[in-house]
PDB file of N, CA and C in Angstrom:
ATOM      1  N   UNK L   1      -9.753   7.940  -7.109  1.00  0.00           N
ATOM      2  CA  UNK L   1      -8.647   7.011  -7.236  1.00  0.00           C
ATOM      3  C   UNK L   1      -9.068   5.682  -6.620  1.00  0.00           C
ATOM      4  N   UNK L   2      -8.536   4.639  -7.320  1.00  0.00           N
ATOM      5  CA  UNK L   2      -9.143   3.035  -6.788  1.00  0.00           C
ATOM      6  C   UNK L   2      -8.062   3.137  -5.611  1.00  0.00           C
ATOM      7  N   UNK L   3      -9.034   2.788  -4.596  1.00  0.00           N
ATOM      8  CA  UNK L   3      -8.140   2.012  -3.450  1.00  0.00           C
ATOM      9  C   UNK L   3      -6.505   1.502  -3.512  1.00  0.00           C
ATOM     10  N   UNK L   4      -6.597   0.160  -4.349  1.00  0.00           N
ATOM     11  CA  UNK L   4      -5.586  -0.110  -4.636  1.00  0.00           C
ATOM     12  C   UNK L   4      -4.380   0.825  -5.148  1.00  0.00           C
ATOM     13  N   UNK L   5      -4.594   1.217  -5.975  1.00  0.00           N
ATOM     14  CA  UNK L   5      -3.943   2.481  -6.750  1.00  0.00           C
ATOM     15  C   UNK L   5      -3.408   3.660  -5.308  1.00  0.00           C
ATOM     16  N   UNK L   6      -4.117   3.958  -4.584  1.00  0.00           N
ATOM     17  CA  UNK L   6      -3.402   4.913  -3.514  1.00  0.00           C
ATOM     18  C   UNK L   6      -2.576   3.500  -2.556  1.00  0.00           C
ATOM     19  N   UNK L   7      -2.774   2.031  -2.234  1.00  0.00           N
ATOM     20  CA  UNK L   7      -1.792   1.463  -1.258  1.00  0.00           C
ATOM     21  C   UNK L   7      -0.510   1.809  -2.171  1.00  0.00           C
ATOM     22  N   UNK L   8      -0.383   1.587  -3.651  1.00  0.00           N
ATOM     23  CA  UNK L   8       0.512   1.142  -4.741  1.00  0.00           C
ATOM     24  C   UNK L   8       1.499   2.414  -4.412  1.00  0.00           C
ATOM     25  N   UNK L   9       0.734   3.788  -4.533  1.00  0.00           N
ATOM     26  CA  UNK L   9       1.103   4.750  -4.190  1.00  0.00           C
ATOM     27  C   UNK L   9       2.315   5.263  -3.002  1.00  0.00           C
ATOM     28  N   UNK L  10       1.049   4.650  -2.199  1.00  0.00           N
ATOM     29  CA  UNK L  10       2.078   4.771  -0.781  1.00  0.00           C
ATOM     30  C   UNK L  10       3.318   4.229  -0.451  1.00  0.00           C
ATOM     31  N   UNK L  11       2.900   2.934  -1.104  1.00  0.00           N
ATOM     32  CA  UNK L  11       4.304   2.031  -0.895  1.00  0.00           C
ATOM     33  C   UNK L  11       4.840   3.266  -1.094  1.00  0.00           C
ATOM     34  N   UNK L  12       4.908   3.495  -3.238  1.00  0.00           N
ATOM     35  CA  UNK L  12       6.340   4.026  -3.658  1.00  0.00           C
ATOM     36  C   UNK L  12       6.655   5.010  -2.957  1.00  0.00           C
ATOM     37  N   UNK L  13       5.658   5.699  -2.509  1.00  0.00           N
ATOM     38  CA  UNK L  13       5.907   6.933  -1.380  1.00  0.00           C
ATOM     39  C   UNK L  13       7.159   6.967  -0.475  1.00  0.00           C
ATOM     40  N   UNK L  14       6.694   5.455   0.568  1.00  0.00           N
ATOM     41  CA  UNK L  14       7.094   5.361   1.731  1.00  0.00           C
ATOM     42  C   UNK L  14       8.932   4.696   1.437  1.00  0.00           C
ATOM     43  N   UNK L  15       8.802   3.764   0.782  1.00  0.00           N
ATOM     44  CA  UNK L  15      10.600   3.425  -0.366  1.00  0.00           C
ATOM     45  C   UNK L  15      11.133   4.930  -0.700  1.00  0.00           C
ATOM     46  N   UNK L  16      10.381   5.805  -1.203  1.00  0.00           N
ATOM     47  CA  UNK L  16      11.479   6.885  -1.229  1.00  0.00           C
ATOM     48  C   UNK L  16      11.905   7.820  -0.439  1.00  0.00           C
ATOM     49  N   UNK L  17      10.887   8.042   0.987  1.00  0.00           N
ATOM     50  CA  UNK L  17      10.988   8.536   2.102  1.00  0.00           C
ATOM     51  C   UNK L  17      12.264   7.904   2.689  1.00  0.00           C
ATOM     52  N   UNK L  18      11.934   6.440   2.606  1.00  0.00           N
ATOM     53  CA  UNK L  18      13.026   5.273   3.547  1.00  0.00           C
ATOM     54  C   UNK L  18      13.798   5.409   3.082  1.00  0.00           C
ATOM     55  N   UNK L  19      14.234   5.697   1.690  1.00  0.00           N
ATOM     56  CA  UNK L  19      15.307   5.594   0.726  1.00  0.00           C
ATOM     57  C   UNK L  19      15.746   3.930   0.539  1.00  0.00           C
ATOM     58  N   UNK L  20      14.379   3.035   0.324  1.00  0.00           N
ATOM     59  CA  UNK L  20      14.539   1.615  -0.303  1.00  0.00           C
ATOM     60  C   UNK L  20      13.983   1.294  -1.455  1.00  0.00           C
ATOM     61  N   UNK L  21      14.731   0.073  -1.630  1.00  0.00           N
ATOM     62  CA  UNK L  21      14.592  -0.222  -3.380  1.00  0.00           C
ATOM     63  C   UNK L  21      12.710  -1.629  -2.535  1.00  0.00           C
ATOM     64  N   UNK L  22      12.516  -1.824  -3.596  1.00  0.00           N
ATOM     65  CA  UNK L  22      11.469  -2.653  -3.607  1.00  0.00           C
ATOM     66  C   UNK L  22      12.377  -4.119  -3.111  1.00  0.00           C
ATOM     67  N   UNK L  23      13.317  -4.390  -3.628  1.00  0.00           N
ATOM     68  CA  UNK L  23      14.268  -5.931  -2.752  1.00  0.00           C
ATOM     69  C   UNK L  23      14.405  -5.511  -1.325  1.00  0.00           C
ATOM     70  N   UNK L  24      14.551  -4.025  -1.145  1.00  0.00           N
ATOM     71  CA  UNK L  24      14.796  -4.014   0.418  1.00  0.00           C
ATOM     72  C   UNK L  24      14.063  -3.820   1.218  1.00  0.00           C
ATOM     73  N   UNK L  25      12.699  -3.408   0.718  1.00  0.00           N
ATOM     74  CA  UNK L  25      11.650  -3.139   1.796  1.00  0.00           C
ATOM     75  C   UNK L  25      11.197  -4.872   1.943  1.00  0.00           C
ATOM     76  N   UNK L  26      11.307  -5.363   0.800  1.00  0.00           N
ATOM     77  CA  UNK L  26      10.830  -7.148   0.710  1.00  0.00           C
ATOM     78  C   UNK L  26      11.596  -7.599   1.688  1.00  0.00           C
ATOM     79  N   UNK L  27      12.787  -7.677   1.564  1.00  0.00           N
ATOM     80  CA  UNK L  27      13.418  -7.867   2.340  1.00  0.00           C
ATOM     81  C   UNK L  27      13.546  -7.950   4.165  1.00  0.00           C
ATOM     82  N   UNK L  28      13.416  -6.500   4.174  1.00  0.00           N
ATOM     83  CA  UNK L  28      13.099  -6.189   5.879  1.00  0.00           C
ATOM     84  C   UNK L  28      11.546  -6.534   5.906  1.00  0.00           C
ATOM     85  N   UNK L  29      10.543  -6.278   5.338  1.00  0.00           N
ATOM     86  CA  UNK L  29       9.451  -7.053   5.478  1.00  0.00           C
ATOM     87  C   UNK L  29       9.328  -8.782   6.057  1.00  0.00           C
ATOM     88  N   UNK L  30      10.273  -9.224   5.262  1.00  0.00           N
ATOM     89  CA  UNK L  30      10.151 -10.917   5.280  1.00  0.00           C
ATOM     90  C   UNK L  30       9.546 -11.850   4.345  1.00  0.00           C
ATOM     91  N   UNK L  31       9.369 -10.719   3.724  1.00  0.00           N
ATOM     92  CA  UNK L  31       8.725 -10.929   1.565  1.00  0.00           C
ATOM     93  C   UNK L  31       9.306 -11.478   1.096  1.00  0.00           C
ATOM     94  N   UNK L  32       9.115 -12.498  -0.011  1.00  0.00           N
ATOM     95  CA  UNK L  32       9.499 -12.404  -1.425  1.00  0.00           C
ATOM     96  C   UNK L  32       9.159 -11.390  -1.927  1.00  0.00           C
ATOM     97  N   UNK L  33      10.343 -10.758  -2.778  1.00  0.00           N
ATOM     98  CA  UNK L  33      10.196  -9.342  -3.788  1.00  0.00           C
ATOM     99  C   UNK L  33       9.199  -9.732  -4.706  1.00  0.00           C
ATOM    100  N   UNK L  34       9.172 -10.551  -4.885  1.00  0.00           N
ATOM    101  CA  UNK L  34       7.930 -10.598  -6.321  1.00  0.00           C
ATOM    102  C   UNK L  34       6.813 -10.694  -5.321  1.00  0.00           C
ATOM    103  N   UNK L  35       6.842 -10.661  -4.335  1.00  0.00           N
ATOM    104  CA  UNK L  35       5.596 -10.543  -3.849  1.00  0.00           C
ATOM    105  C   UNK L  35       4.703  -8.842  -3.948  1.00  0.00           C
ATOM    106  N   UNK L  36       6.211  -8.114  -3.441  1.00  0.00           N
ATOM    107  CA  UNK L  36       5.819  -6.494  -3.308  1.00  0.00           C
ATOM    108  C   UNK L  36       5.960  -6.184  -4.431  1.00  0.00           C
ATOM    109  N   UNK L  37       6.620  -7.032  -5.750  1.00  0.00           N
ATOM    110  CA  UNK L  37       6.525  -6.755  -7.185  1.00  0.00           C
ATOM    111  C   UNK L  37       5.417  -6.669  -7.760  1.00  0.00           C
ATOM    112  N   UNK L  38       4.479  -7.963  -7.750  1.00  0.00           N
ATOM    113  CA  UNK L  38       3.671  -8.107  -7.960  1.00  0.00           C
ATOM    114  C   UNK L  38       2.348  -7.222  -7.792  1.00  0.00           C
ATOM    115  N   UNK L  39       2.152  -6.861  -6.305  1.00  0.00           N
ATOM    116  CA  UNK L  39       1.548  -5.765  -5.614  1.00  0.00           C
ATOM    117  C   UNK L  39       1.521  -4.805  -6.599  1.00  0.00           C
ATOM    118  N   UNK L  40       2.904  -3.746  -6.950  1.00  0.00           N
ATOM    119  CA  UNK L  40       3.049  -2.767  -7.548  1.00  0.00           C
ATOM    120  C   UNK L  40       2.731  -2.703  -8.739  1.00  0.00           C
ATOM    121  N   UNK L  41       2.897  -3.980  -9.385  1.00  0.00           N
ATOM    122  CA  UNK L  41       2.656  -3.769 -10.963  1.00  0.00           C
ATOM    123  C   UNK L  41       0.981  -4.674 -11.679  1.00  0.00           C
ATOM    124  N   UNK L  42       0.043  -4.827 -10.149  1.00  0.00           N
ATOM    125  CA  UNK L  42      -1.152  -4.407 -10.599  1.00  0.00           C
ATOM    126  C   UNK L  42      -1.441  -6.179 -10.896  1.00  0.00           C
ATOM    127  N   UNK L  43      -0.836  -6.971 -10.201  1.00  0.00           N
ATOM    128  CA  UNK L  43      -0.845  -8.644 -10.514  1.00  0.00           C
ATOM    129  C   UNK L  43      -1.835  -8.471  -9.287  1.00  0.00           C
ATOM    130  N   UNK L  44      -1.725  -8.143  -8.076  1.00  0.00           N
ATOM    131  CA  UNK L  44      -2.359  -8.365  -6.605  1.00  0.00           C
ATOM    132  C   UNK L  44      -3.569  -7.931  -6.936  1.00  0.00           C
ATOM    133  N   UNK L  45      -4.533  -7.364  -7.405  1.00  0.00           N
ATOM    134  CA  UNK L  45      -5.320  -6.372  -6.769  1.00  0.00           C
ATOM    135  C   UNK L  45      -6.091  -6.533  -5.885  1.00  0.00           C
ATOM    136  N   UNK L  46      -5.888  -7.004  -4.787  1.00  0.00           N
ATOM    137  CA  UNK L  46      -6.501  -6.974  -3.319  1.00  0.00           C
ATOM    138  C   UNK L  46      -5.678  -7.783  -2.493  1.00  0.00           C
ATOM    139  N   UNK L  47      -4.628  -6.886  -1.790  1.00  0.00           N
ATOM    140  CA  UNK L  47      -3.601  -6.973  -0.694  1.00  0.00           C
ATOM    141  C   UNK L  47      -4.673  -7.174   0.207  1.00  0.00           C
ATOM    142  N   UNK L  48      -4.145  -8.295   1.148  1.00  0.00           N
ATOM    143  CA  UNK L  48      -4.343  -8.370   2.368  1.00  0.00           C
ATOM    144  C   UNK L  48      -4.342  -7.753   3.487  1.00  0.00           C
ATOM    145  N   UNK L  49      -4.530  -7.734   4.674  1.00  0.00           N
ATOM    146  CA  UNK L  49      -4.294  -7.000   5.687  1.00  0.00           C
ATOM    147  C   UNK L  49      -2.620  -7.062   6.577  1.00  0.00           C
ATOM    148  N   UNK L  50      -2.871  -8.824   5.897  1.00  0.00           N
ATOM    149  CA  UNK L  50      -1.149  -9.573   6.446  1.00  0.00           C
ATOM    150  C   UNK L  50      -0.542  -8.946   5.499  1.00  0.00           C
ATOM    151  N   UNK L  51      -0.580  -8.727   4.263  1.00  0.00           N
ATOM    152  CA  UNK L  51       0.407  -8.606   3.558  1.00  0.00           C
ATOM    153  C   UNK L  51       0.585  -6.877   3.810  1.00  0.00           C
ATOM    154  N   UNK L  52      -0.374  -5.959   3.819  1.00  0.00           N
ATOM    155  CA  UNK L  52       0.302  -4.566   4.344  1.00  0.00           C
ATOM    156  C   UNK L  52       0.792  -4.163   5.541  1.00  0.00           C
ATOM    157  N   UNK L  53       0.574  -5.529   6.803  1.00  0.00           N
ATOM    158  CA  UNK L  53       0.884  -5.579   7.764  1.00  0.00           C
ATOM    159  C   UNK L  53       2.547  -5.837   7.533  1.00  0.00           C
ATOM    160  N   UNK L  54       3.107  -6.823   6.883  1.00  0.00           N
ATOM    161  CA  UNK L  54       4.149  -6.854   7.053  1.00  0.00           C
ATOM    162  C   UNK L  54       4.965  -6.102   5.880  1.00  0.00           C
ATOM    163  N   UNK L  55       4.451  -5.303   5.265  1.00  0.00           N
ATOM    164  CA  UNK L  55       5.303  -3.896   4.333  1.00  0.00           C
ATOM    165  C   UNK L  55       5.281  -2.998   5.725  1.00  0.00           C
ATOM    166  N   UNK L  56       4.329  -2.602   6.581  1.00  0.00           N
ATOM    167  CA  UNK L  56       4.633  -1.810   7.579  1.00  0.00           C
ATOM    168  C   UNK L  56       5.505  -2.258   8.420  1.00  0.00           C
ATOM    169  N   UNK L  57       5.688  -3.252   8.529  1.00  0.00           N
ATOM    170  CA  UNK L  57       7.078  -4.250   9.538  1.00  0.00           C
ATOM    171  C   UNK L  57       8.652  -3.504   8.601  1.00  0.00           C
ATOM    172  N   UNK L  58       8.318  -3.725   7.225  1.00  0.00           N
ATOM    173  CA  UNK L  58       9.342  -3.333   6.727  1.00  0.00           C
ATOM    174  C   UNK L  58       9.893  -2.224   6.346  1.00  0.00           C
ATOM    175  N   UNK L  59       9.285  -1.150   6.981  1.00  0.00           N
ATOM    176  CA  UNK L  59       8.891   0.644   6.964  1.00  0.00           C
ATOM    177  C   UNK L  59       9.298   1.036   8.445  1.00  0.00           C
ATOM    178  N   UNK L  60       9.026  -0.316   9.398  1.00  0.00           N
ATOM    179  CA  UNK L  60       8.904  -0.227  10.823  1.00  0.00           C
ATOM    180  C   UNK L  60       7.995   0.893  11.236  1.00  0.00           C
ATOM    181  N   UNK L  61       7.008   0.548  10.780  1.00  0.00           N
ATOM    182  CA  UNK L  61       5.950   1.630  11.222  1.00  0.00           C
ATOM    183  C   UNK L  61       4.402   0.646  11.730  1.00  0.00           C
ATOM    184  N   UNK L  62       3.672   1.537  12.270  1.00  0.00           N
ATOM    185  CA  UNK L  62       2.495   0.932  12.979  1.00  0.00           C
ATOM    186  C   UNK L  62       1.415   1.149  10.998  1.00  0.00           C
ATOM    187  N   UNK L  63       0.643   0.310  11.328  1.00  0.00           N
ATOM    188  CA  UNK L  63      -0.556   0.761   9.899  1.00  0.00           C
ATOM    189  C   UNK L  63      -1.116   1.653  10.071  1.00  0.00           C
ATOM    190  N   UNK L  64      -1.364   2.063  11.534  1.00  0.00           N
ATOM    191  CA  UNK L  64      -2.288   3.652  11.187  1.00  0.00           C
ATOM    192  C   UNK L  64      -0.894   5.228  10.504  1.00  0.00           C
ATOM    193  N   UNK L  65       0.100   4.653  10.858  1.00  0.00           N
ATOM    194  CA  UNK L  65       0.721   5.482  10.122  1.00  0.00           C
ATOM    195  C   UNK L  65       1.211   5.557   8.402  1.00  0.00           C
ATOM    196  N   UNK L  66       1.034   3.914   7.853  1.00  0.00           N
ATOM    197  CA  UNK L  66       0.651   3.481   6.499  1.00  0.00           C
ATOM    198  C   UNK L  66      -0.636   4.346   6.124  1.00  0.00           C
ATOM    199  N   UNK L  67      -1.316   4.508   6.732  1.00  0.00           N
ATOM    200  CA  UNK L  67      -2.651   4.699   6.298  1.00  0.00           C
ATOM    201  C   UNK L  67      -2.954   6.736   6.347  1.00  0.00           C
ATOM    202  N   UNK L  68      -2.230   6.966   7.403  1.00  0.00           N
ATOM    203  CA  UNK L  68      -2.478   8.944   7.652  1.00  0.00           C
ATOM    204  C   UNK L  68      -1.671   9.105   6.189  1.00  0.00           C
ATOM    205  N   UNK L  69      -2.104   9.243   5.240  1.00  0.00           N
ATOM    206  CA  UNK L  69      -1.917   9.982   4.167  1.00  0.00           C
ATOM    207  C   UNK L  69      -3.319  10.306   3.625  1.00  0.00           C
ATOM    208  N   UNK L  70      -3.114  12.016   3.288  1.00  0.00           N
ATOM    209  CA  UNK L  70      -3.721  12.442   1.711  1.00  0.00           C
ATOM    210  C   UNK L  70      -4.266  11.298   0.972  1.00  0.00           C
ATOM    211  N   UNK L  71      -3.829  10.070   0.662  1.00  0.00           N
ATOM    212  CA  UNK L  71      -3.956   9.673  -0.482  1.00  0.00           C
ATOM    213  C   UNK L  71      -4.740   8.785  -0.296  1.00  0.00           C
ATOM    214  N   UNK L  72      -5.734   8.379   1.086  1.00  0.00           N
ATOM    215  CA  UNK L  72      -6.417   7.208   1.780  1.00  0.00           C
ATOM    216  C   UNK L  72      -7.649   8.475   2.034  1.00  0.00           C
ATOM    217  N   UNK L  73      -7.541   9.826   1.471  1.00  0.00           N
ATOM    218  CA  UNK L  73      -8.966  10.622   1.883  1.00  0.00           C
ATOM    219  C   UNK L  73      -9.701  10.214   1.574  1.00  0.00           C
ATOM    220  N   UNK L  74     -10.872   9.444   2.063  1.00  0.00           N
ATOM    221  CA  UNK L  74     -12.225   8.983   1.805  1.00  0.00           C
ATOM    222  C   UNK L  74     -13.206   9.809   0.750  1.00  0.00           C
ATOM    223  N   UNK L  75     -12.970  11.027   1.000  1.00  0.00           N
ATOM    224  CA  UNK L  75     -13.715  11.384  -0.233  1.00  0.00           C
ATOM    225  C   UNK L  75     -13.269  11.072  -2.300  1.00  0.00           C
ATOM    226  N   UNK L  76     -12.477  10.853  -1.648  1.00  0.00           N
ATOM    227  CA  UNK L  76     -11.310  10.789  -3.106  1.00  0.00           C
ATOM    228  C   UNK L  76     -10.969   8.942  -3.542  1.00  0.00           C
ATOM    229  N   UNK L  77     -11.263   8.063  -2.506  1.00  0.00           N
ATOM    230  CA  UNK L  77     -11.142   6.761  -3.082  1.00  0.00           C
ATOM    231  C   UNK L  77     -12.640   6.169  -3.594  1.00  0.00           C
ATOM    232  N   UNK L  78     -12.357   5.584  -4.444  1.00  0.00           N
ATOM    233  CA  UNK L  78     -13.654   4.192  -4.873  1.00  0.00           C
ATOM    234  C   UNK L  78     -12.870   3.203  -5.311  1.00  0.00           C
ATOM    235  N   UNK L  79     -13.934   2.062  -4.728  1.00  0.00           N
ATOM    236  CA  UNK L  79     -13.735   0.675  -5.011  1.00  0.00           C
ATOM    237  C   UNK L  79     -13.149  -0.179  -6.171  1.00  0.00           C
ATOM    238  N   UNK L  80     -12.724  -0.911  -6.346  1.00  0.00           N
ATOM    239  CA  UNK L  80     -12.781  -1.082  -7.722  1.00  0.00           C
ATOM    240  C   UNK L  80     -13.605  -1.844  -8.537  1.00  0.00           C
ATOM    241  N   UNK L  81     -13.648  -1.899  -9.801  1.00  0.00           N
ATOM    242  CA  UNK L  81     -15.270  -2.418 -10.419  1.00  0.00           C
ATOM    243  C   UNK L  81     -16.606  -0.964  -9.567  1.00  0.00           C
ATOM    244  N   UNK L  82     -16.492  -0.377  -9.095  1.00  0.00           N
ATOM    245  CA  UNK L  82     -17.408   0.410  -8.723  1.00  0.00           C
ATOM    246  C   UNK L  82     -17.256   1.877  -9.150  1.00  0.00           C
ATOM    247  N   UNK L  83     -18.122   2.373  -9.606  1.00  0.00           N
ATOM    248  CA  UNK L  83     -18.152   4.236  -9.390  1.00  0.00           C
ATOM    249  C   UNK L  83     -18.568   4.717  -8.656  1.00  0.00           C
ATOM    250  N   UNK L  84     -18.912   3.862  -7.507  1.00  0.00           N
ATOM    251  CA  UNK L  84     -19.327   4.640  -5.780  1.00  0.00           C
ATOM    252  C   UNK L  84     -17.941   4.672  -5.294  1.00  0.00           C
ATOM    253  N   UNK L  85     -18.064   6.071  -4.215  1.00  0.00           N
ATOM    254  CA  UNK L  85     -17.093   6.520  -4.073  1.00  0.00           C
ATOM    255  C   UNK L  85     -17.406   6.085  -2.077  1.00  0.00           C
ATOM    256  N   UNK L  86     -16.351   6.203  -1.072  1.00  0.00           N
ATOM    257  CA  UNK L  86     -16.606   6.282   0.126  1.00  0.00           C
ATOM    258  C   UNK L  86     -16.797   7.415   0.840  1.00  0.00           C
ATOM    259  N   UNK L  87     -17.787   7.409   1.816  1.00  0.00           N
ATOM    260  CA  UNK L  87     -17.944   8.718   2.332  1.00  0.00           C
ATOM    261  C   UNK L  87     -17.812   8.275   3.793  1.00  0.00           C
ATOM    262  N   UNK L  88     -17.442   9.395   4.672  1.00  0.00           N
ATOM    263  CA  UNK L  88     -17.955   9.209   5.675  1.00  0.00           C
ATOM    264  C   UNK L  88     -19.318   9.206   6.237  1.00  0.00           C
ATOM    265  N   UNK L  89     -19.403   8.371   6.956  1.00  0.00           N
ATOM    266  CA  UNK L  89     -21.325   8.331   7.561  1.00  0.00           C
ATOM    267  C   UNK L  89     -21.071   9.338   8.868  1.00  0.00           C
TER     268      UNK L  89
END
C-alpha cells in the first residue's frame, strides 16, 4: 500500500472512531475543509508533517498515536512512484 493511501486511510479511520464528518475534524484542526478534502481525494499527495500535525490537534491526539496502526506496518508500505517497499534495518 502507498504511504499516502494508509495516512488517507487513517484519517477515515480516526473520523469514524471520533464520530466526525471531514468539516469537523477541519474544523477542530484549524483547517480549511478543502484542505482535509483535498488530502482525501488524492489532490495532496504528500502531506506535510504540519499538516498531519494539526489533523492530530483535531483527533486531540499525540502523532505517535496517528501513526500505531496496522496500516503504517513497514513491511506492507511503498513509496510512491516506487516498487521498493520499506523494511526495517
Amino acid at each position: 500500500m502507498l504511504l499516502i493511501k494508509a495516512v488517507d486511510y487513517r484519517i477515515l479511520e480516526l473520523c469514524k472512531e471520533y464520530n466526525l464528518s471531514i468539516n469537523g475534524l477541519a474544523n477542530k484542526a484549524g483547517m480549511p475543509p478543502s484542505t482535509v478534502a483535498s488530502l482525501l481525494s488524492e489532490k495532496s499527495r504528500n502531506p506535510t508533517e504540519d499538516t498531519i500535525f494539526k489533523i492530530c490537534i483535531g483527533f486531540g491526539m499525540r502523532m505517535d498515536k496517528f501513526y500505531a496502526s496496522n496500516l503504517f506496518d513497514l513491511k506492507n508500505i511503498s513509496l510512491e512512484n516506487t516498487s521498493q517497499k520499506i523494511y526495517k534495518v
